[in-house]
Amino acid sequence: MPKNNSTHGSHKNRRIVARGVLRETPDIRTLARAAIRLALADAQREAEAQQLAEQHPDRSRRTRPDRIQKRSREGDQS
């Protein structure tokens, strides 16, 4: 009988079988509620970030229009 690395050795009866699992149809109500909760949490996060940006404009990541005008005026003077 062949030794290791042979395709016809004592392991020829080993087979890998993958079978699908029959599941019930997904509960649309549960999925819809989860999607609504995610959307509400995202909207709340955005509202809090916007409120924080309005309270502390110096912490905002966006460049303010008055800074753009000031820079362009400084560039014209040189």
PDB file of C-alpha atoms in Angstrom:
ATOM      1  CA  MET A   1       0.000   0.000   0.000  1.00  0.00           C
ATOM      2  CA  PRO A   2       1.336   3.509  -0.827  1.00  0.00           C
ATOM      3  CA  LYS A   3       2.763   5.663   1.922  1.00  0.00           C
ATOM      4  CA  ASN A   4       2.282   9.394   2.546  1.00  0.00           C
ATOM      5  CA  ASN A   5       1.402  11.878  -0.217  1.00  0.00           C
ATOM      6  CA  SER A   6      -0.626   9.318  -2.123  1.00  0.00           C
ATOM      7  CA  THR A   7      -4.140   9.956  -3.367  1.00  0.00           C
ATOM      8  CA  HIS A   8      -5.118   6.287  -3.069  1.00  0.00           C
ATOM      9  CA  GLY A   9      -4.024   5.590   0.493  1.00  0.00           C
ATOM     10  CA  SER A  10      -6.126   4.603   3.472  1.00  0.00           C
ATOM     11  CA  HIS A  11      -7.818   8.014   3.508  1.00  0.00           C
ATOM     12  CA  LYS A  12      -9.675   7.612   0.224  1.00  0.00           C
ATOM     13  CA  ASN A  13     -13.044   7.407   2.016  1.00  0.00           C
ATOM     14  CA  ARG A  14     -12.701  10.882   3.538  1.00  0.00           C
ATOM     15  CA  ARG A  15     -14.950  13.383   1.840  1.00  0.00           C
ATOM     16  CA  ILE A  16     -15.881  16.923   2.697  1.00  0.00           C
ATOM     17  CA  VAL A  17     -19.571  17.595   2.349  1.00  0.00           C
ATOM     18  CA  ALA A  18     -21.059  21.069   2.652  1.00  0.00           C
ATOM     19  CA  ARG A  19     -24.778  21.310   3.112  1.00  0.00           C
ATOM     20  CA  GLY A  20     -26.935  24.395   3.204  1.00  0.00           C
ATOM     21  CA  VAL A  21     -28.946  25.152   6.293  1.00  0.00           C
ATOM     22  CA  LEU A  22     -32.645  25.670   5.737  1.00  0.00           C
ATOM     23  CA  ARG A  23     -33.659  28.771   7.643  1.00  0.00           C
ATOM     24  CA  GLU A  24     -36.920  30.547   8.125  1.00  0.00           C
ATOM     25  CA  THR A  25     -37.585  33.676   6.134  1.00  0.00           C
ATOM     26  CA  PRO A  26     -36.164  36.767   7.851  1.00  0.00           C
ATOM     27  CA  ASP A  27     -38.479  38.789  10.054  1.00  0.00           C
ATOM     28  CA  ILE A  28     -38.983  42.003   8.085  1.00  0.00           C
ATOM     29  CA  ARG A  29     -40.340  43.883  11.100  1.00  0.00           C
ATOM     30  CA  THR A  30     -37.232  43.176  13.153  1.00  0.00           C
ATOM     31  CA  LEU A  31     -34.967  44.197  10.290  1.00  0.00           C
ATOM     32  CA  ALA A  32     -36.974  47.380   9.705  1.00  0.00           C
ATOM     33  CA  ARG A  33     -36.801  48.333  13.382  1.00  0.00           C
ATOM     34  CA  ALA A  34     -33.044  47.795  13.402  1.00  0.00           C
ATOM     35  CA  ALA A  35     -32.635  49.934  10.271  1.00  0.00           C
ATOM     36  CA  ILE A  36     -34.740  52.708  11.822  1.00  0.00           C
ATOM     37  CA  ARG A  37     -32.687  52.605  15.033  1.00  0.00           C
ATOM     38  CA  LEU A  38     -29.466  52.884  13.036  1.00  0.00           C
ATOM     39  CA  ALA A  39     -30.808  55.818  11.017  1.00  0.00           C
ATOM     40  CA  LEU A  40     -31.992  57.627  14.164  1.00  0.00           C
ATOM     41  CA  ALA A  41     -28.658  57.095  15.906  1.00  0.00           C
ATOM     42  CA  ASP A  42     -26.807  58.394  12.842  1.00  0.00           C
ATOM     43  CA  ALA A  43     -29.061  61.462  12.619  1.00  0.00           C
ATOM     44  CA  GLN A  44     -28.578  62.172  16.320  1.00  0.00           C
ATOM     45  CA  ARG A  45     -24.783  61.894  15.966  1.00  0.00           C
ATOM     46  CA  GLU A  46     -24.822  64.312  13.035  1.00  0.00           C
ATOM     47  CA  ALA A  47     -27.051  66.776  14.911  1.00  0.00           C
ATOM     48  CA  GLU A  48     -24.744  66.696  17.938  1.00  0.00           C
ATOM     49  CA  ALA A  49     -21.695  67.247  15.729  1.00  0.00           C
ATOM     50  CA  GLN A  50     -23.378  70.168  13.984  1.00  0.00           C
ATOM     51  CA  GLN A  51     -24.420  71.699  17.305  1.00  0.00           C
ATOM     52  CA  LEU A  52     -20.870  71.338  18.636  1.00  0.00           C
ATOM     53  CA  ALA A  53     -19.475  72.956  15.487  1.00  0.00           C
ATOM     54  CA  GLU A  54     -21.872  75.888  15.896  1.00  0.00           C
ATOM     55  CA  GLN A  55     -20.911  76.337  19.556  1.00  0.00           C
ATOM     56  CA  HIS A  56     -17.166  76.127  18.850  1.00  0.00           C
ATOM     57  CA  PRO A  57     -16.504  77.408  15.337  1.00  0.00           C
ATOM     58  CA  ASP A  58     -12.732  77.373  15.908  1.00  0.00           C
ATOM     59  CA  ARG A  59     -12.871  73.582  16.275  1.00  0.00           C
ATOM     60  CA  SER A  60     -14.681  73.162  12.993  1.00  0.00           C
ATOM     61  CA  ARG A  61     -12.810  71.270  10.282  1.00  0.00           C
ATOM     62  CA  ARG A  62     -14.194  73.453   7.537  1.00  0.00           C
ATOM     63  CA  THR A  63     -12.516  76.670   6.460  1.00  0.00           C
ATOM     64  CA  ARG A  64     -14.678  79.670   7.182  1.00  0.00           C
ATOM     65  CA  PRO A  65     -15.474  82.072   4.306  1.00  0.00           C
ATOM     66  CA  ASP A  66     -14.060  85.083   6.204  1.00  0.00           C
ATOM     67  CA  ARG A  67     -10.666  83.348   6.417  1.00  0.00           C
ATOM     68  CA  ILE A  68     -10.665  82.742   2.670  1.00  0.00           C
ATOM     69  CA  GLN A  69     -11.374  86.424   1.973  1.00  0.00           C
ATOM     70  CA  LYS A  70      -8.665  87.530   4.411  1.00  0.00           C
ATOM     71  CA  ARG A  71      -6.077  85.284   2.764  1.00  0.00           C
ATOM     72  CA  SER A  72      -6.967  86.522  -0.707  1.00  0.00           C
ATOM     73  CA  ARG A  73      -6.592  90.151   0.427  1.00  0.00           C
ATOM     74  CA  GLU A  74      -3.174  89.418   1.923  1.00  0.00           C
ATOM     75  CA  GLY A  75      -2.115  87.815  -1.349  1.00  0.00           C
ATOM     76  CA  ASP A  76      -3.184  90.918  -3.318  1.00  0.00           C
ATOM     77  CA  GLN A  77      -1.004  93.221  -1.177  1.00  0.00           C
ATOM     78  CA  SER A  78       2.264  91.423  -1.889  1.00  0.00           C
TER      79      SER A  78
END
